[in-house]
Amino acid sequence: MRLRHQFIAAIHALRANTVRSLLTILGIVIGITAIMLVMAVGRGAQDLILDQVRGFGAETIIIEPGREPKGPSDFVEVFTDSLKERDLAALADAARVPGVTDVVPLVAQVTTAAFGNETYRVQLRGAGPAILEVLRLTLASGVPLTEDDVRRRAAVAIIGDDVREQLFGQQDPIGQRIRMKNVSFRVVGVLERKGESGIVPVDHMVLVPYSTAQEYLLGITHVHAILVRAVSEQVVPRVKRDVEITLRELHRISDPEKDDFHVMTQVDIVQRIGIISTILTVLLTSIAAISLVVGGIGIMNIMLVAVAERTREIGLRKALGARRRDILGQFLFESVTLTAVGGIMGVAIGASLAFLAAVIFRATVSPNWAFTFPISAVVLGVGVSGVLGVVFGLAPARKAAAMSPMEALRNE
Amino acid sequence: MALIEVDHLQKTYGTDDAQTPALRGVSFQIAAGEFVAIMGPSGSGKSTLLHILGFLDRPTGGSYRFDGRHADSFSDDELAQLRNQTMGFVFQAFNLLPRTTVLENVCLPLRYSQLPEREWRSRAERALTRVGLGHRLHHTPAQLSGGEQQRAAIARALVLDPKVLFADEPTGNLDSVSGRAVMLLLRELHAEQGHTIILITHETATAEHAERVLAFRDGRLERDERLAQSRRADQFTK
């Protein structure tokens, strides 16, 4: 029987039981929808994060306290105090770590800044003067922090554009005093507006000398991270190795397995994000796969029912000249049509949900969130559902094809 | 040469332990152009015989030659092709596909044939016109009377110009008036176009539309009789 007629016959048979057909493909629809969402949203998240990391500069490496996180329990160790003042001096020593242009310590906290009656939640960052170059920030007005500010623990601050707008409105903030935790800071500079991009929340930031933040705001003597900028991207691997050797020597660590710090390059971060998103993708895809298998078994079940119900029809067709392969093809075509319709619905629903998610994420997470729906996802979704139709439709179709015309016709 | 040659045909159902013989060795011949009624009470083996003659089932003993060819020598798929090309079937329960127009129902055998698609519609329309349903092409079976449904089924059986038409209790589900109309249609097809017709029935009145009656009882051919024109039901005149 010709393909076009197979298709028309399949649609005809499925429409005879529209509600049953729709209920049957629900599992397939949900499974394919899940895969579409994983592919579209996962890809969007990865693109965004990678974009932000790239903004950081490939020549910068980050040193954080604690062992390199290898599993969920390792993330707890981030809150250790192993990085101290003397590490900074050692890393800045060209004899120990050559090819370094800047060593910038970093402490961070979310706190409230106040000016007059206005208050605003800000991202407080205590850092060294070179932070502007390392993060590639420019000042809209005012002057940068200086080494002298760090030494004197000066109460001076550079503020992000959102902070300026919320606290000062139309006023010029330079020379004004803002208060954080009852400490009064003189505003010396305003950062150029960056918009919501990058892992650094530039516009919500208040930058102060790290020594000031340690002593007056946090009451700590360690730092939360150290940024080291190398002269070029090419020397980054060597700088990373020198940093590790230096810190192990200072911390008296002989076994790298017992490191109380870890060094990340941009390549490492990209890899780590890649691993996390891969784990998420694999997890969600497994759930989708389970849903597809369950859906497939549903298809097989309903096709077996259909074959039993239509015993007479099968007998008639055979009596009128249908061969085994005609009947096999007819029922296979029916199950594939069923699952393919489910797949197309899944792709459409998945695409709509991914678009909706993109709109929501754009409003809540980042305006740079891009709606991506790879064509490979469409091909995969429809392809997978088609294959499911063949796999789970084969047994019922073979059963139908094997029926004897006489037995089938005798069935009342 | 006879169209159908049956020699010591046997059919036994069941396993080795519990065997139920349905045909206990029957022999007869039917020539092309004959109108034969196979008659007998239920359990006489007439349905089993029809299944074997129609290539729907295989015998367990004896031989069956159709148009000079041994049924044994064909695979299931080859038998399906032979059914499609040389045989037409009319069933007691009509067996039309529901929710499908009369025209499409008549096209069904064509779908399994080698005929090019452009000829399907004209052939199906011709067959339906022949049985007097030329005005009902796009009705579904549910919109037709029982007699009309059986005429549609006859059109389906004729659409590929078969060598033989098997009719299994064609009047069994019909009232006497439409039953008689269906029998007259079969006689007309036989008389005017020389179709070979093999009719299965348990009613003497229906069997008497045929020219020849093969009466079966307990799996054996009991009587093979040619009906004189005078004894045939409803003197057929046109």
mmCIF file of C-alpha atoms in Angstrom, chain B residues 4-10 24-30 49 62-63 212 214 216 219-221 224:
data_model
loop_
_atom_site.group_PDB
_atom_site.id
_atom_site.type_symbol
_atom_site.label_atom_id
_atom_site.label_comp_id
_atom_site.label_asym_id
_atom_site.label_seq_id
_atom_site.Cartn_x
_atom_site.Cartn_y
_atom_site.Cartn_z
ATOM 1 C CA ILE B 4 -11.854 -25.736 -8.796
ATOM 2 C CA GLU B 5 -10.718 -29.338 -8.276
ATOM 3 C CA VAL B 6 -11.029 -30.850 -4.809
ATOM 4 C CA ASP B 7 -9.750 -34.334 -4.159
ATOM 5 C CA HIS B 8 -10.178 -36.169 -0.831
ATOM 6 C CA LEU B 9 -9.940 -32.862 0.985
ATOM 7 C CA GLN B 10 -9.572 -33.127 4.775
ATOM 8 C CA ARG B 24 -13.585 -35.959 6.222
ATOM 9 C CA GLY B 25 -12.370 -36.266 2.627
ATOM 10 C CA VAL B 26 -14.518 -34.569 0.033
ATOM 11 C CA SER B 27 -14.061 -34.560 -3.729
ATOM 12 C CA PHE B 28 -15.783 -32.456 -6.395
ATOM 13 C CA GLN B 29 -15.089 -30.129 -9.273
ATOM 14 C CA ILE B 30 -16.541 -26.770 -10.180
ATOM 15 C CA LEU B 49 -14.711 -25.656 2.983
ATOM 16 C CA GLY B 62 -6.092 -34.188 0.243
ATOM 17 C CA SER B 63 -5.482 -31.709 -2.526
ATOM 18 C CA ARG B 212 -26.167 -26.730 -8.591
ATOM 19 C CA LEU B 214 -23.559 -29.460 -2.979
ATOM 20 C CA PHE B 216 -22.861 -31.351 3.205
ATOM 21 C CA GLY B 219 -17.924 -33.136 7.008
ATOM 22 C CA ARG B 220 -18.978 -35.262 4.037
ATOM 23 C CA LEU B 221 -20.461 -34.417 0.670
ATOM 24 C CA ASP B 224 -24.370 -33.164 -5.576
#
